[in-house]
Coordinates of C-alpha atoms in Angstrom, one line a residue:
M30 CA 106.5 -45.1 -8.3
L31 CA 108.5 -48.0 -6.9
S32 CA 112.1 -48.2 -8.2
A33 CA 113.4 -51.2 -10.1
T34 CA 116.1 -51.6 -7.4
F35 CA 113.5 -51.7 -4.6
L36 CA 111.5 -54.3 -6.5
N37 CA 114.5 -56.4 -7.2
R38 CA 115.7 -56.3 -3.6
S39 CA 112.2 -57.0 -2.3
K40 CA 111.9 -60.1 -4.5
E41 CA 115.2 -61.5 -3.3
I42 CA 114.4 -60.7 0.4
I43 CA 111.0 -62.2 0.1
K44 CA 112.4 -65.3 -1.6
L45 CA 114.6 -65.9 1.5
A46 CA 112.2 -64.4 4.1
I47 CA 109.0 -66.4 3.2
P48 CA 110.6 -69.8 4.0
A49 CA 112.3 -68.2 7.1
V50 CA 108.9 -66.7 8.2
G51 CA 107.2 -70.0 7.5
E52 CA 109.9 -71.9 9.5
M53 CA 109.6 -69.5 12.5
I54 CA 105.8 -69.7 12.4
L55 CA 105.9 -73.5 12.3
Y56 CA 108.3 -73.7 15.2
M57 CA 106.1 -71.3 17.2
L58 CA 103.0 -73.3 16.4
I59 CA 104.5 -76.2 18.4
W60 CA 104.1 -74.0 21.5
V61 CA 100.8 -72.7 20.2
F62 CA 99.3 -76.2 19.6
D63 CA 100.5 -77.5 22.9
T64 CA 99.1 -74.5 24.8
L65 CA 95.8 -74.7 22.8
M66 CA 95.2 -78.4 23.3
V67 CA 96.3 -78.7 26.9
G68 CA 94.1 -75.6 27.6
K69 CA 91.1 -77.4 26.1
Y70 CA 92.1 -80.5 28.0
G71 CA 92.8 -79.2 31.4
G72 CA 92.0 -75.5 31.6
Q73 CA 94.0 -72.8 33.5
L74 CA 96.2 -75.3 35.4
S75 CA 97.4 -77.1 32.3
V76 CA 98.1 -73.8 30.5
S77 CA 100.1 -72.5 33.4
A78 CA 102.2 -75.7 33.7
V79 CA 103.0 -76.1 30.0
G80 CA 103.5 -72.3 29.5
F81 CA 105.8 -71.9 32.5
S82 CA 107.9 -74.9 31.6
S83 CA 108.2 -73.8 28.0
E84 CA 109.2 -70.3 28.9
I85 CA 112.1 -71.6 31.0
M86 CA 113.3 -74.2 28.4
Y87 CA 113.1 -71.9 25.4
T88 CA 114.7 -69.0 27.2
F89 CA 118.0 -70.9 27.6
I90 CA 117.8 -72.6 24.2
N91 CA 117.4 -69.2 22.5
I92 CA 120.2 -67.6 24.5
L93 CA 122.7 -70.4 23.9
I94 CA 121.8 -71.8 20.5
A95 CA 118.9 -70.4 18.5
M96 CA 119.8 -66.7 18.8
G97 CA 123.4 -67.2 19.8
F98 CA 125.4 -69.8 18.0
S99 CA 123.0 -70.4 15.2
I100 CA 122.7 -66.7 14.2
S101 CA 126.5 -66.3 14.4
I102 CA 127.0 -69.3 12.1
T103 CA 124.6 -67.8 9.6
S104 CA 126.3 -64.4 9.7
I105 CA 129.9 -65.7 9.4
V106 CA 129.2 -68.4 6.8
A107 CA 127.3 -65.8 4.7
R108 CA 130.2 -63.4 4.8
Y109 CA 132.8 -66.0 3.7
M110 CA 130.4 -67.3 1.1
G111 CA 130.1 -63.8 -0.3
A112 CA 133.9 -63.5 -0.3
Q113 CA 134.0 -66.8 -2.3
N114 CA 136.1 -68.4 0.5
L115 CA 134.4 -71.8 0.6
K116 CA 137.0 -73.5 2.7
K117 CA 136.8 -70.9 5.5
A118 CA 133.0 -71.0 5.5
N119 CA 133.2 -74.8 5.8
D120 CA 135.8 -74.7 8.6
L121 CA 133.8 -72.3 10.6
A122 CA 130.5 -74.2 10.1
N123 CA 132.2 -77.4 11.4
Q124 CA 133.6 -75.6 14.4
G125 CA 130.2 -74.1 15.2
L126 CA 128.5 -77.5 15.0
K127 CA 131.1 -79.3 17.1
F128 CA 131.1 -76.7 19.9
G129 CA 127.4 -76.3 19.7
F130 CA 126.9 -80.0 20.2
F131 CA 128.6 -79.9 23.6
I132 CA 126.5 -76.9 24.6
A133 CA 123.3 -78.7 23.5
L134 CA 124.3 -81.9 25.4
S135 CA 125.0 -79.9 28.6
V136 CA 121.7 -78.0 28.4
F137 CA 119.8 -81.3 27.9
L138 CA 121.4 -83.0 30.9
I139 CA 120.7 -80.0 33.2
F140 CA 117.0 -79.9 32.2
F141 CA 116.6 -83.7 32.3
I142 CA 118.3 -84.2 35.7
F143 CA 117.2 -81.0 37.5
S144 CA 113.8 -80.2 36.0
K145 CA 111.9 -80.3 39.3
Q146 CA 114.5 -78.2 41.1
I147 CA 114.5 -75.6 38.2
L148 CA 110.8 -75.2 38.3
S149 CA 110.7 -75.0 42.1
I150 CA 113.4 -72.3 42.1
A151 CA 111.5 -70.4 39.5
G152 CA 108.4 -70.3 41.7
A153 CA 106.2 -73.2 40.5
K154 CA 104.1 -74.8 43.3
D155 CA 101.7 -77.6 43.9
N156 CA 100.0 -79.0 40.7
V157 CA 101.8 -76.5 38.4
L158 CA 105.1 -77.9 39.7
T159 CA 104.0 -81.6 39.4
L160 CA 102.6 -81.2 35.9
G161 CA 105.4 -78.9 34.7
Y162 CA 108.0 -81.3 35.9
Q163 CA 106.5 -84.1 33.9
Y164 CA 106.3 -81.9 30.8
M165 CA 109.9 -80.5 31.1
K166 CA 111.6 -83.9 31.8
I167 CA 110.1 -85.5 28.6
C168 CA 110.6 -82.4 26.4
S169 CA 114.3 -82.0 27.4
V170 CA 115.1 -85.1 25.2
G171 CA 113.4 -83.5 22.2
L172 CA 114.9 -80.1 22.8
F173 CA 118.4 -81.6 22.6
F174 CA 117.6 -82.6 19.0
N175 CA 115.9 -79.2 18.5
M176 CA 119.2 -77.4 19.4
L177 CA 121.2 -79.6 17.0
S178 CA 118.6 -78.8 14.2
N179 CA 119.0 -75.1 15.0
L180 CA 122.8 -75.3 14.4
I181 CA 122.4 -77.1 11.1
N182 CA 119.7 -74.6 10.0
G183 CA 122.2 -71.8 10.7
V184 CA 124.6 -73.3 8.2
F185 CA 121.8 -73.6 5.6
R186 CA 120.7 -70.0 6.1
G187 CA 124.3 -68.8 5.7
C188 CA 124.4 -70.5 2.3
K189 CA 121.2 -68.5 1.4
N190 CA 119.1 -71.7 1.7
T191 CA 116.0 -71.0 3.9
K192 CA 113.8 -73.7 2.3
T193 CA 115.4 -76.7 3.9
P194 CA 114.9 -75.4 7.5
L195 CA 111.3 -74.7 6.5
Y196 CA 110.8 -78.3 5.4
G197 CA 112.3 -79.5 8.6
A198 CA 109.9 -77.4 10.6
L199 CA 107.1 -78.7 8.5
V200 CA 108.0 -82.3 9.4
L201 CA 108.1 -81.3 13.1
N202 CA 104.7 -79.7 13.0
I203 CA 102.9 -82.5 11.1
V204 CA 104.3 -85.0 13.6
N205 CA 103.6 -82.8 16.7
L206 CA 100.1 -81.8 15.7
S207 CA 99.1 -85.4 14.8
L208 CA 100.5 -86.9 18.0
D209 CA 99.2 -84.0 20.2
Y210 CA 95.6 -84.9 19.3
V211 CA 95.9 -88.6 19.8
L212 CA 98.2 -88.6 22.9
I213 CA 96.7 -85.7 24.9
F214 CA 93.0 -86.8 24.4
G215 CA 93.6 -90.6 23.9
K216 CA 92.2 -91.0 20.4
F217 CA 92.4 -94.0 17.9
G218 CA 93.3 -96.4 20.6
F219 CA 96.2 -94.4 22.1
P220 CA 96.3 -93.8 25.9
E221 CA 95.0 -90.5 27.3
L222 CA 98.3 -88.9 28.5
G223 CA 97.3 -85.3 28.9
I224 CA 100.3 -83.0 29.4
S225 CA 102.7 -85.9 29.1
G226 CA 101.2 -86.6 25.7
A227 CA 102.0 -83.1 24.5
A228 CA 105.6 -83.5 25.7
Y229 CA 106.0 -86.9 23.9
A230 CA 104.5 -85.4 20.7
T231 CA 107.0 -82.5 20.7
T232 CA 109.9 -84.8 21.5
I233 CA 109.2 -87.3 18.7
G234 CA 108.6 -84.4 16.2
N235 CA 112.0 -82.8 17.1
I236 CA 113.8 -86.1 16.6
L237 CA 112.3 -86.7 13.2
C238 CA 113.0 -83.1 12.2
F239 CA 116.7 -83.6 13.0
V240 CA 116.8 -86.9 11.0
F241 CA 115.3 -85.1 8.0
L242 CA 117.9 -82.3 8.2
L243 CA 120.7 -85.0 8.3
T244 CA 119.4 -86.3 5.0
Q245 CA 119.7 -82.9 3.4
I246 CA 123.2 -81.8 4.4
K247 CA 124.5 -83.4 1.2
N248 CA 122.9 -80.4 -0.7
L249 CA 125.3 -77.9 1.0
P250 CA 128.1 -76.5 -1.1
F251 CA 130.6 -78.1 1.4
K252 CA 130.8 -81.1 3.6
L253 CA 129.8 -80.9 7.3
N254 CA 131.9 -83.0 9.7
I255 CA 131.4 -82.8 13.4
K256 CA 134.5 -84.9 13.9
A257 CA 136.7 -82.1 12.5
K258 CA 139.4 -81.0 15.0
L259 CA 138.9 -77.9 16.9
D260 CA 140.9 -75.0 15.5
K261 CA 141.5 -72.3 18.1
Q262 CA 141.7 -69.4 15.6
N263 CA 138.4 -70.4 13.9
L264 CA 136.7 -71.1 17.1
K265 CA 137.8 -67.8 18.6
E266 CA 136.4 -66.0 15.5
L267 CA 133.1 -67.7 15.9
I268 CA 132.8 -67.3 19.7
T269 CA 133.8 -63.6 19.4
L270 CA 130.7 -63.1 17.2
A271 CA 128.5 -65.5 19.2
I272 CA 129.0 -64.2 22.7
P273 CA 127.5 -60.8 22.2
S274 CA 124.6 -62.3 20.2
S275 CA 123.9 -64.8 23.0
L276 CA 124.2 -62.1 25.6
Q277 CA 121.7 -60.0 23.6
E278 CA 119.2 -62.8 23.7
G279 CA 120.0 -63.4 27.3
A280 CA 119.5 -59.7 28.2
F281 CA 116.0 -60.0 26.7
S282 CA 115.0 -63.6 27.6
I283 CA 116.1 -63.6 31.2
V284 CA 114.1 -60.4 31.9
R285 CA 111.2 -61.9 30.1
L286 CA 111.4 -65.0 32.2
L287 CA 111.7 -62.9 35.4
S288 CA 108.6 -60.9 34.3
V289 CA 106.7 -64.2 33.8
V290 CA 107.7 -65.3 37.3
M291 CA 106.4 -62.0 38.7
V292 CA 103.1 -62.4 36.8
M293 CA 102.7 -65.8 38.3
K294 CA 102.6 -64.1 41.7
L295 CA 99.3 -62.4 40.6
G296 CA 97.5 -65.7 40.5
S297 CA 96.5 -68.4 37.9
L298 CA 93.8 -66.1 36.3
A299 CA 96.4 -63.4 35.5
F300 CA 99.1 -65.9 34.5
S301 CA 96.9 -68.0 32.2
A302 CA 95.4 -64.9 30.5
N303 CA 98.9 -63.4 30.0
Q304 CA 100.3 -66.7 28.8
I305 CA 97.6 -67.1 26.1
A306 CA 98.1 -63.5 25.0
V307 CA 101.9 -64.0 24.8
T308 CA 101.4 -67.2 22.8
I309 CA 99.1 -65.5 20.3
E310 CA 101.4 -62.4 20.0
S311 CA 104.4 -64.6 19.5
I312 CA 103.0 -65.7 16.1
S313 CA 103.2 -62.1 14.9
F314 CA 106.9 -62.0 15.9
M315 CA 107.7 -64.7 13.4
P316 CA 107.5 -62.4 10.2
G317 CA 109.9 -60.0 12.0
W318 CA 112.3 -62.8 12.8
G319 CA 112.0 -64.1 9.2
F320 CA 112.9 -60.8 7.7
A321 CA 115.7 -60.4 10.3
I322 CA 117.2 -63.7 9.4
S323 CA 117.1 -63.0 5.7
C324 CA 118.6 -59.6 6.5
V325 CA 121.5 -61.2 8.4
S326 CA 122.2 -63.5 5.4
L327 CA 121.9 -61.0 2.6
V328 CA 123.7 -58.1 4.4
G329 CA 126.4 -60.5 5.4
Y330 CA 126.8 -61.8 1.9
S331 CA 126.9 -58.3 0.5
V332 CA 129.5 -57.2 3.1
G333 CA 131.6 -60.3 2.3
K334 CA 131.8 -59.2 -1.4
K335 CA 132.4 -55.6 -0.3
D336 CA 129.2 -54.3 -1.9
L337 CA 128.2 -52.0 1.0
K338 CA 125.6 -50.1 -1.1
E339 CA 123.8 -53.4 -1.7
A340 CA 124.0 -54.3 2.0
R341 CA 122.2 -51.0 2.9
E342 CA 119.5 -51.5 0.3
Y343 CA 118.8 -55.0 1.6
A344 CA 118.5 -53.7 5.2
N345 CA 116.2 -50.8 4.3
T346 CA 113.9 -53.0 2.2
S347 CA 113.7 -55.7 4.8
L348 CA 112.8 -53.1 7.4
L349 CA 109.9 -51.7 5.3
L350 CA 108.5 -55.1 4.5
A351 CA 108.7 -56.2 8.1
C352 CA 106.8 -53.1 9.3
I353 CA 104.0 -53.6 6.8
V354 CA 103.5 -57.3 7.8
M355 CA 103.6 -56.7 11.5
G356 CA 101.5 -53.6 11.2
F357 CA 98.8 -55.9 9.7
F358 CA 99.0 -58.1 12.8
S359 CA 98.5 -55.0 15.0
I360 CA 95.1 -54.5 13.3
I361 CA 94.2 -58.2 13.7
F362 CA 94.9 -58.0 17.5
L363 CA 92.8 -54.9 17.9
V364 CA 89.8 -56.3 16.0
F365 CA 89.8 -60.0 16.9
S366 CA 91.3 -60.2 20.3
K367 CA 88.5 -62.0 22.1
N368 CA 88.0 -64.5 19.2
L369 CA 91.7 -65.3 19.3
V370 CA 92.0 -65.8 23.0
G371 CA 88.8 -67.9 23.0
L372 CA 90.5 -70.5 20.9
F373 CA 92.9 -71.3 23.7
I374 CA 90.6 -71.8 26.7
K375 CA 87.3 -73.4 27.6
K376 CA 84.3 -71.1 26.6
D377 CA 83.0 -70.9 30.2
E378 CA 86.2 -69.2 31.5
I379 CA 85.0 -65.7 30.6
E380 CA 87.4 -63.9 32.9
V381 CA 90.4 -65.4 31.3
I382 CA 89.1 -64.5 27.8
T383 CA 88.3 -60.9 28.7
L384 CA 91.6 -60.3 30.5
G385 CA 93.6 -62.0 27.8
A386 CA 91.9 -60.0 25.0
T387 CA 92.7 -56.7 26.8
C388 CA 96.3 -57.7 27.1
L389 CA 96.4 -58.6 23.4
M390 CA 94.9 -55.2 22.4
I391 CA 97.6 -53.4 24.3
G392 CA 100.2 -55.6 22.7
S393 CA 99.1 -54.3 19.3
I394 CA 101.0 -51.1 20.1
Q395 CA 104.4 -52.8 20.0
Q396 CA 104.1 -54.7 16.7
I397 CA 105.9 -52.1 14.4
P398 CA 108.5 -51.1 17.0
T399 CA 109.3 -54.8 17.4
A400 CA 109.7 -55.2 13.6
I401 CA 112.1 -52.3 13.6
D402 CA 114.1 -53.8 16.5
M403 CA 114.4 -57.2 15.0
V404 CA 115.4 -56.2 11.5
L405 CA 117.9 -53.5 12.4
S406 CA 119.4 -55.8 14.9
G407 CA 119.8 -58.4 12.1
A408 CA 121.3 -55.8 9.8
L409 CA 123.9 -54.9 12.3
K410 CA 124.7 -58.6 12.9
G411 CA 125.0 -59.1 9.1
M412 CA 127.6 -56.4 9.1
G413 CA 129.5 -58.3 11.8
D414 CA 128.5 -56.0 14.7
T415 CA 126.9 -58.1 17.4
K416 CA 128.1 -55.9 20.3
T417 CA 125.8 -52.8 19.6
P418 CA 122.5 -54.8 19.5
F419 CA 123.6 -56.4 22.8
K420 CA 124.2 -53.1 24.5
I421 CA 120.9 -51.6 23.3
V422 CA 118.9 -54.6 24.4
L423 CA 120.8 -54.8 27.8
F424 CA 119.9 -51.2 28.5
C425 CA 116.3 -51.3 27.5
N426 CA 115.5 -54.5 29.3
W427 CA 117.6 -54.2 32.5
A428 CA 117.4 -50.4 33.0
I429 CA 113.8 -49.9 31.8
R430 CA 111.7 -53.0 31.6
L431 CA 112.9 -55.0 34.7
P432 CA 112.7 -52.1 37.2
L433 CA 109.2 -51.2 36.0
M434 CA 108.1 -54.8 36.2
Y435 CA 109.5 -55.2 39.7
Y436 CA 107.8 -52.0 41.0
F437 CA 104.3 -52.3 39.3
I438 CA 103.9 -56.1 39.1
Y439 CA 105.9 -57.6 42.0
L440 CA 105.7 -54.8 44.6
K441 CA 102.4 -53.0 43.8
K442 CA 100.6 -56.1 42.5
M443 CA 99.0 -54.0 39.7
P444 CA 96.8 -55.8 37.0
V445 CA 98.6 -57.9 34.4
T446 CA 97.7 -55.3 31.8
Y447 CA 100.6 -53.2 33.3
F448 CA 102.9 -56.0 31.9
W449 CA 101.8 -55.1 28.4
W450 CA 102.1 -51.3 28.9
I451 CA 105.6 -51.7 30.1
T452 CA 106.7 -54.0 27.3
S453 CA 105.2 -51.6 24.8
L454 CA 107.3 -48.8 26.3
Q455 CA 110.4 -50.9 26.2
W456 CA 110.0 -52.1 22.6
T457 CA 109.3 -48.5 21.4
L458 CA 112.3 -47.0 23.2
E459 CA 114.5 -49.9 21.9
A460 CA 113.3 -49.3 18.3
A461 CA 114.1 -45.5 18.5
I462 CA 117.7 -46.3 19.7
F463 CA 118.2 -48.9 16.9
I464 CA 117.0 -46.3 14.3
K465 CA 119.5 -43.7 15.6
I466 CA 122.4 -46.2 15.7
Y467 CA 121.5 -47.6 12.3
K468 CA 121.4 -44.2 10.7
D469 CA 124.8 -43.4 12.1
K470 CA 126.2 -46.6 10.6
F471 CA 124.2 -46.0 7.4
Y472 CA 126.0 -42.7 6.7
K473 CA 129.4 -44.2 7.6
I474 CA 128.8 -47.0 5.1
K475 CA 127.7 -44.5 2.5
E476 CA 131.0 -42.6 2.8
I477 CA 132.9 -45.8 2.5
A478 CA 130.8 -47.0 -0.4

């Protein structure tokens, strides 16, 4: 019989996690809708161009902002809110926003000015390069506002408010989906813009999402002010937490990007099938990220008020719930793989559908290990430990995944299914290490508590 404590913790976690999960799913649907609609519009070539450009852009955004500064702001604001130190939480939020603004501006300028060179260096050629360049240049404008939105969302989550980021993502999706349809295919009197239409839709959606969030900051328990003077001590505290978190995302995302570049060498059939499977699987990651984000906030809040027993309960309950939800996705991928892949490509491209479905079925293996990885990483970050997750991810990606990808995909030119067997091995090993490290910290906390 479930204990009252478990049920109470579950209710609070779910209360925070559901909006966070919804937000993550909505953000991922931007990529999904773009891939789906351009796939229906232009087939393999369009999927390859949009998929490759998106991988590059989101890799660096995640490293520097979404999983770097934004997560750090959430963790540190939550801990000071838990300690009832509102002024410190406010000061650190302002420092994070100001410094994050300069990072976002720099990333935008690099992608806007050097988009063609970036794609070329990454291995894009011919039509993929031409179409990808058009998509990336336009999207870079919207992604600047996306990065600013991520920073503001980090503050909201640190204040245990995950609903406002959800509503912002909803605005983005409504605008993006509506404009995708009319601009890609040229409906209701709008010009038929193809891939450029998808980019314009995403950009306009990101701008309106940012505007919406600006109207909501008045609901925070303190006042945000990007004009606040930089304080070296506060900035140092924030950067000390942010750097390992950013490096952790970098250790994963850069290897993922290099893996995608290697898969591109296998040809457009392998790349488009892999890209569709990755896009579908990415939806299943969103519940894991949602529970991880709520775990960062709740564990951080509990640690801030020095209730370590409560922090442990939040972490354990978040882990169980994430495994249940992502385990469900594992079953969906096994049973409906062809149906899901078929949604993203023309019906006559049978080879793409068959290969993509096989990849997705293999990917079902890694769902629960991924849930473990995400939530336990979030628990450690909530405790203020961003270095340990970075070290684990660095080892598993650079010492395990990358060498195997290089040997089997790049050198031996094995089928793209090897990509999925390798990632399943990496996630499983990573999850096992996280469990061991978390148990060690669990007993230490128990002794302290």
